[in-house]
XYZ file of C-alpha atoms in Angstrom:
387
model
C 3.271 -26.578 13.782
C 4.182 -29.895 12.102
C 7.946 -29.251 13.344
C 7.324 -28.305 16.555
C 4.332 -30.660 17.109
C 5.689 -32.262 20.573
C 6.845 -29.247 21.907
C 3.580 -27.026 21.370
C 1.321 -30.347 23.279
C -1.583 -29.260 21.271
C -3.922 -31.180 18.657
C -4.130 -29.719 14.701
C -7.656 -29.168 15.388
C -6.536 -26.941 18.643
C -4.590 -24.905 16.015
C -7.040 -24.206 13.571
C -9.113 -22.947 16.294
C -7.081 -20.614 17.524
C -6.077 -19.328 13.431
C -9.497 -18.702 12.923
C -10.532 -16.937 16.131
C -8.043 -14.675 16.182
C -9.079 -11.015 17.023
C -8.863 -8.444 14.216
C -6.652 -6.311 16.549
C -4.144 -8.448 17.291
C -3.511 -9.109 13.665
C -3.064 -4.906 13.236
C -1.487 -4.759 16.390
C 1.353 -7.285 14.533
C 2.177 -4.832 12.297
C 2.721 -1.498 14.079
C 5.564 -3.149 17.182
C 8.349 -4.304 14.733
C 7.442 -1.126 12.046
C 8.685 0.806 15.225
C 11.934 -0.617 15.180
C 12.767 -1.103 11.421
C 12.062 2.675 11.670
C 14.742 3.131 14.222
C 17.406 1.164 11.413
C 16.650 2.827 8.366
C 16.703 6.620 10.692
C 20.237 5.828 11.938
C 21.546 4.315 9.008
C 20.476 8.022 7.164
C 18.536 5.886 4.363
C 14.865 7.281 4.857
C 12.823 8.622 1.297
C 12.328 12.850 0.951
C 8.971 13.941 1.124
C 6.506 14.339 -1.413
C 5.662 17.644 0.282
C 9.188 18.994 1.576
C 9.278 19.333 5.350
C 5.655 17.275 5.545
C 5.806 13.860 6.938
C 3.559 12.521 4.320
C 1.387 9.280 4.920
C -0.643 7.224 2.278
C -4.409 5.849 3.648
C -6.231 2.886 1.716
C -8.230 0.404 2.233
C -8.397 -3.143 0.491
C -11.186 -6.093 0.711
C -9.299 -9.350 0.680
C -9.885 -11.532 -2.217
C -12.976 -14.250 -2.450
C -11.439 -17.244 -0.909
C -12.919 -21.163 -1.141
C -16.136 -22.099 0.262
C -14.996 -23.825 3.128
C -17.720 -22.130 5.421
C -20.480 -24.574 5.405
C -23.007 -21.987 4.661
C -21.762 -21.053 1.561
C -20.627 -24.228 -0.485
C -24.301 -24.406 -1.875
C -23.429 -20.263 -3.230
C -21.930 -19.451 -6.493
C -20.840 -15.996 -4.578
C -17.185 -15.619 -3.510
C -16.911 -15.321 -0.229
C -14.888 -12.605 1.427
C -12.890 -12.718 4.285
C -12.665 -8.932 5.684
C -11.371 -5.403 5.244
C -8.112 -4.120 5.481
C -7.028 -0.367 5.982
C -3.492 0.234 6.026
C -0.930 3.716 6.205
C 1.955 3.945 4.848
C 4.594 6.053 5.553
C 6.451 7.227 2.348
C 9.519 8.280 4.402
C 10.104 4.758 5.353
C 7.806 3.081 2.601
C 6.560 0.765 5.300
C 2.975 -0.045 6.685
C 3.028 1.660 9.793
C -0.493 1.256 11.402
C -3.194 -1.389 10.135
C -7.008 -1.452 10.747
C -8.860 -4.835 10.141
C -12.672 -5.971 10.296
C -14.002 -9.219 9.361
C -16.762 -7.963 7.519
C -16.222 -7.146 4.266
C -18.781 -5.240 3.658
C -18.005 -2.528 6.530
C -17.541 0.829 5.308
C -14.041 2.287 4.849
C -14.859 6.007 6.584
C -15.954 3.984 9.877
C -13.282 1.082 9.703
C -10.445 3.980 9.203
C -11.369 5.452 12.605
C -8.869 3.794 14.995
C -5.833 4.966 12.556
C -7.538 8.857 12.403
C -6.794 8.180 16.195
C -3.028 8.694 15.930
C -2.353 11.422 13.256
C 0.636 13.283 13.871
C 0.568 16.880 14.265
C 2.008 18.772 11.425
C 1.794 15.535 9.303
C 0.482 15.201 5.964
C -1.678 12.727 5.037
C -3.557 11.522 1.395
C -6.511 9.544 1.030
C -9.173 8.887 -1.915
C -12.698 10.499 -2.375
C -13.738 7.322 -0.220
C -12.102 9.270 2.956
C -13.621 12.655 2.181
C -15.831 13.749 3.901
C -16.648 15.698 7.052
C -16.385 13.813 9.994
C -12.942 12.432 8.676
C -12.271 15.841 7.875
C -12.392 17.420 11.383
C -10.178 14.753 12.732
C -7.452 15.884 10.356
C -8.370 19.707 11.614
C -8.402 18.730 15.652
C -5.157 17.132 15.268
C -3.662 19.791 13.504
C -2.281 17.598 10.801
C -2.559 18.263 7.115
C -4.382 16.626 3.900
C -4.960 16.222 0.460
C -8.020 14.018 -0.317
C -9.336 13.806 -3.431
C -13.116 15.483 -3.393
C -15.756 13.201 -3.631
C -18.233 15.664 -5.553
C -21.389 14.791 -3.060
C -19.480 14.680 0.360
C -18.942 17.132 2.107
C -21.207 19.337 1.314
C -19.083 22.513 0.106
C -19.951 25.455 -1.621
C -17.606 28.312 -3.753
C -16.012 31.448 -1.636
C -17.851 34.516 -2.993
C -15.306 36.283 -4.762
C -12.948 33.276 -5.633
C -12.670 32.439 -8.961
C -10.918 29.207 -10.532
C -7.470 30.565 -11.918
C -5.205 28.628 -13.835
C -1.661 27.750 -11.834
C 0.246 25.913 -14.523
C 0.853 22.475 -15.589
C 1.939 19.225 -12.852
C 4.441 15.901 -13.696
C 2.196 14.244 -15.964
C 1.388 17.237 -17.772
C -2.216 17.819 -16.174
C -3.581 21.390 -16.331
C -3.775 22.637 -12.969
C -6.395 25.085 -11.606
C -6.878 26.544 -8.319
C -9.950 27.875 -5.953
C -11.240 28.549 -2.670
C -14.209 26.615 -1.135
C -15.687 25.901 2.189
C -16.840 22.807 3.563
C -19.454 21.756 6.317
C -17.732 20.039 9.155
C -20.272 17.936 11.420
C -21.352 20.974 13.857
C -22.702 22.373 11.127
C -20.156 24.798 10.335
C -18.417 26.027 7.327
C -14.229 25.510 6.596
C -12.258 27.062 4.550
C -10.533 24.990 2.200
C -8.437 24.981 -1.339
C -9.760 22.795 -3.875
C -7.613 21.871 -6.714
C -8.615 20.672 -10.007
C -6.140 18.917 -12.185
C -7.642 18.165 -15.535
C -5.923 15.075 -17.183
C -4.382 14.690 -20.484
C -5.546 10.718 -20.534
C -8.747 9.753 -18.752
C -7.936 7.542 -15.566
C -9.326 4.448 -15.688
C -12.916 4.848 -14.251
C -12.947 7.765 -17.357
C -12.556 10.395 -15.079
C -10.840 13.810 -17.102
C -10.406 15.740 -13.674
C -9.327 14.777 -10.065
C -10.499 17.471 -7.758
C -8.392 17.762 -4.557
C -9.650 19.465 -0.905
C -5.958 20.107 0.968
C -5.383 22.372 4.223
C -2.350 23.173 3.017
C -1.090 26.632 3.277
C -0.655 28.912 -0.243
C 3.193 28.762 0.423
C 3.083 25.311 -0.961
C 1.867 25.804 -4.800
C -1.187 24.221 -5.932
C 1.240 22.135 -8.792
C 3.067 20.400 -6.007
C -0.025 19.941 -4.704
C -1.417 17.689 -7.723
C 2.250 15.786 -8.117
C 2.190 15.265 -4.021
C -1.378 13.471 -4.646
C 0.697 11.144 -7.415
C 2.165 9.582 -4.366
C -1.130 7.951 -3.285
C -0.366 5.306 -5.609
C 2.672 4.199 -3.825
C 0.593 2.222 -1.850
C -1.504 1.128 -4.646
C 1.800 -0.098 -5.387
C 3.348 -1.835 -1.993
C -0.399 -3.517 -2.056
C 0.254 -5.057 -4.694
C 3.716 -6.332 -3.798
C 2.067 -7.721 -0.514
C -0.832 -10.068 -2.593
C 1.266 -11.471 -5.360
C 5.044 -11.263 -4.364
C 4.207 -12.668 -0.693
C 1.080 -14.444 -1.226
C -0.996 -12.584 1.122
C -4.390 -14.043 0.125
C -4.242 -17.925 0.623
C -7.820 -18.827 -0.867
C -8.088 -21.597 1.164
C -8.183 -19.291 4.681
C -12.095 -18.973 4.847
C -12.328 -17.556 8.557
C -11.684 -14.086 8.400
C -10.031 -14.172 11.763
C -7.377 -16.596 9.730
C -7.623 -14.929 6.405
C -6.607 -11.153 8.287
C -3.921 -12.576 10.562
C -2.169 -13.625 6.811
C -2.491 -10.613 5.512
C -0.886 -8.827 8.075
C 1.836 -11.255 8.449
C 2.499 -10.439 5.225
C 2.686 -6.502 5.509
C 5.373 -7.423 8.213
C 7.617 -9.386 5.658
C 6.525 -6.544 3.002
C 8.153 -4.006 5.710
C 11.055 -5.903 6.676
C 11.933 -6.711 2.658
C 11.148 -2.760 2.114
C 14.081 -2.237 4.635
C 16.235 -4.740 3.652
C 15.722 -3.135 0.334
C 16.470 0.477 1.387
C 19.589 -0.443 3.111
C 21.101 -2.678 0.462
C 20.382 -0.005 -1.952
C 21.857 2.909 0.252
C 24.839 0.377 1.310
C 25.823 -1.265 -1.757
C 29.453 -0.357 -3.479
C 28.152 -0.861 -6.633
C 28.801 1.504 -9.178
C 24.901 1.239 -10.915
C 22.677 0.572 -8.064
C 19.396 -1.467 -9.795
C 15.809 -1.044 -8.646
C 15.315 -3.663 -6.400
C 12.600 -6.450 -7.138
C 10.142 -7.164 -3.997
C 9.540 -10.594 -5.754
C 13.241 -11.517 -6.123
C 14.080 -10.961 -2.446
C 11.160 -12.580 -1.183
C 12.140 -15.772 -3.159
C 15.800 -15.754 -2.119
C 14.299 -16.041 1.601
C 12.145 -18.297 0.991
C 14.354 -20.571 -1.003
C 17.455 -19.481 1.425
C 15.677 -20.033 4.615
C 16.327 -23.940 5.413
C 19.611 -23.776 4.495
C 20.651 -20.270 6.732
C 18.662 -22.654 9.838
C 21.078 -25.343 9.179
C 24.471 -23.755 8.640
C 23.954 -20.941 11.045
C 22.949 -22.122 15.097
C 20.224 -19.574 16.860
C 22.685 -18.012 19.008
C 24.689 -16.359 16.304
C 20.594 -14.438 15.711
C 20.328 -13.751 19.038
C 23.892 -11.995 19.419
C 22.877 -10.120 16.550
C 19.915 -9.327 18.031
C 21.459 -7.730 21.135
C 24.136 -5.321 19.100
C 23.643 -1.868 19.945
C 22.346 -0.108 16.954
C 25.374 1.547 15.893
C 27.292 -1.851 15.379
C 24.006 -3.783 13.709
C 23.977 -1.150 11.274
C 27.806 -1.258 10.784
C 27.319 -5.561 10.573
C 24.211 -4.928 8.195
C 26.849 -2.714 5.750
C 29.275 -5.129 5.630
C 26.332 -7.377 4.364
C 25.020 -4.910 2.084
C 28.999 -3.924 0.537
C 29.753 -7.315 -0.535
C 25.905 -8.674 -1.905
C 25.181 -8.610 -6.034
C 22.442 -6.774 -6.280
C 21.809 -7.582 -10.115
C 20.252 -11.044 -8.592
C 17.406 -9.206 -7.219
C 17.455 -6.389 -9.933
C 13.854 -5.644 -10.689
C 12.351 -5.903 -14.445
C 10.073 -2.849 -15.494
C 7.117 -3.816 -18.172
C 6.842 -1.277 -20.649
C 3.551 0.598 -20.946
C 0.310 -1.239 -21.720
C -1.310 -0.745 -25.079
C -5.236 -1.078 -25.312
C -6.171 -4.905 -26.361
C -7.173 -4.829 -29.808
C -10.874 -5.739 -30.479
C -11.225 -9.704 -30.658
C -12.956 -12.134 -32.762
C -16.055 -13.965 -31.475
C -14.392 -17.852 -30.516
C -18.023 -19.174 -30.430
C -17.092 -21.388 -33.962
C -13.487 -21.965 -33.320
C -12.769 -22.270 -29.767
C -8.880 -22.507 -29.758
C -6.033 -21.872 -32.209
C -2.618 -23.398 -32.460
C 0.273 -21.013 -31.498
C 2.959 -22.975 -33.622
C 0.691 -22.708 -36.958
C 0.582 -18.841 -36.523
C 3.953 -18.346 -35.791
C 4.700 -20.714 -39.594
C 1.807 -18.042 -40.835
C 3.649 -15.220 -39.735
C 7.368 -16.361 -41.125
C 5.825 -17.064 -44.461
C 4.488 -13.423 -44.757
C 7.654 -11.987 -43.546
């Protein structure tokens, strides 16, 4: 705004108006036009992911409440309470590894099952599609079946209602990725006419407890028995991907500016940045899938962020806007031939991302109550004396 003040004719205030009014669709609406064409790259260039699922067009479904953000809304600067912005439920499709339809509210406190609606409104038939326990149950269920598109959800235990196949026992199948036991069994579930659905249910019981302590995960999937119940349990692995690309979005892009109180403001961010997320995810794909290296690195979300952002003035100076708008108006066989040449000659060790190992528990801590702080350089003399 500040840069082109004169040209927009408007007042600051005018602006923050117009940030903080804007409608929760629009903001989702932002992210599923360009998805649509990044898709259209990353197709003809040959560089999408394989499926989780083989021959299953598998898509991811979560859901996020934004972070507390500062109490700028008058009402709330005499509360100690964080105040949240909204709800976000986003899918992503692992073929692409992009955000491909977005579903905001401004309340934060709206449930997931009714705020995921307008995305159960364009499932794909034959598609598969995973969710956690908070998307089972059997409403959201019967969209899945009158689409004729395929799940795994993880079974909430309480919802739906379900009930064993008389006959079917649990049998054991064998053992998934991460070593889980895997067992297998028919159930049906009530879908909301009140009648009963045939379903598998697969139980995977963990060798480590996740990290709400549960041993098992329990899986409902409409799959068919030609896919095996172990592929099953490693397919359902996937649904941390977007755990994952979530996190990339909040910390590499800075999708939750604290100071964007207005949820109309605070959503619009976030889904700006799930379009950078998207267009980095592609960039990364094709540099990956272009380069001439001989050892192709994981790519770091953070590391390509920050060479835009710290790129970006420079690129506005030394290059004019028409060479962007030629580009722009390639056919799609000769951008992706202009985004190899790119790709061939770029040193991908600059953006090379840096794995942490595993995490060990925290060992158990002394009280600070009588000695508040410690200094660093006097343990480190402590510890080469007892070397």
């Amino acid at each position: 705004y500040q840069e082109r003040e004169e040209q927009l004719g408007v007042s600051k205030q005018a602006v923050y108006d117009k940030l903080q009014g804007v409608e929760p669709a629009v903001s989702g609406a932002l992210v599923k036009v360009p998805v649509a064409e990044l898709a259209q790259v990353l197709a003809k260039a040959q560089a999408t992911k394989p499926d989780p699922v083989p021959g299953y067009h598998t898509f991811v479904i979560d859901g996020k409440r934004l972070d507390g953000t500062e109490h700028r809304v008058l009402e709330t600067r005499s509360m100690k309470s964080a105040p949240l912005p909204g709800t976000v439920l986003a899918m992503l499709d692992t073929r692409l590894e992009m955000f491909v339809d977005v579903a905001c509210d401004p309340d934060s406190y709206a449930c997931e099952r009714k705020v995921v609606l307008p995305l159960l409104e364009h499932l794909k038939k034959g598609a598969l599609y995973l969710a956690d326990r908070n998307f089972c149950d059997g409403p959201l269920i019967n969209h899945f079946l009158e689409r004729e598109s395929f799940f795994i959800l993880r079974h909430h235990g309480r919802s739906p209602r379900w009930r064993k196949v008389k006959g079917s026992r649990l049998r054991k199948v064998g053992k998934d990725a991460r070593g889980a036991t895997v067992y297998e069994q028919e159930v049906e579930v009530t879908l909301p006419d009140g009648s009963w659905h045939r379903l598998r249910r697969i139980t995977a019981r963990l060798v480590e407890p996740t990290r709400d302590g549960d041993t098992e995960l329990h899986l409902l999937t409409n799959l068919s028995t030609s896919v095996s119940a172990v592929m099953i349990a490693d397919a359902y692995a996937e649904r941390w991907t977007i755990e994952t690309c979530l996190g990339h979005v909040a910390q590499a892009l800075n999708a939750e500016i604290n100071t964007l109180a207005y949820p109309g403001a605070a959503l619009l961010c976030f889904c700006l940045a799930l379009v950078l997320f998207n267009i980095i995810s592609a960039l990364k794909t094709l540099l990956s899938n272009f380069s001439s290296a001989a050892h192709v690195p994981a790519l770091s979300y953070y590391y390509l962020a920050l060479e835009i952002a710290e790129a970006r003035l420079g690129i506005a100076i030394a290059i004019d806007d028409t060479y962007w708008k030629h580009c722009a108006e390639l056919p799609l066989s000769k951008y992706i031939l202009w985004i190899h040449s790119i790709a061939k000659a770029a040193n991908l060790q600059r953006y090379r991302k840096h794995p942490r190992g595993p995490k060990r528990p925290p060992p158990k801590r002394a009280s600070g109550k009588k000695r508040a702080h410690v200094s660093t350089h006097r343990i480190l003399e402590k510890r080469k004396l007892l070397a």
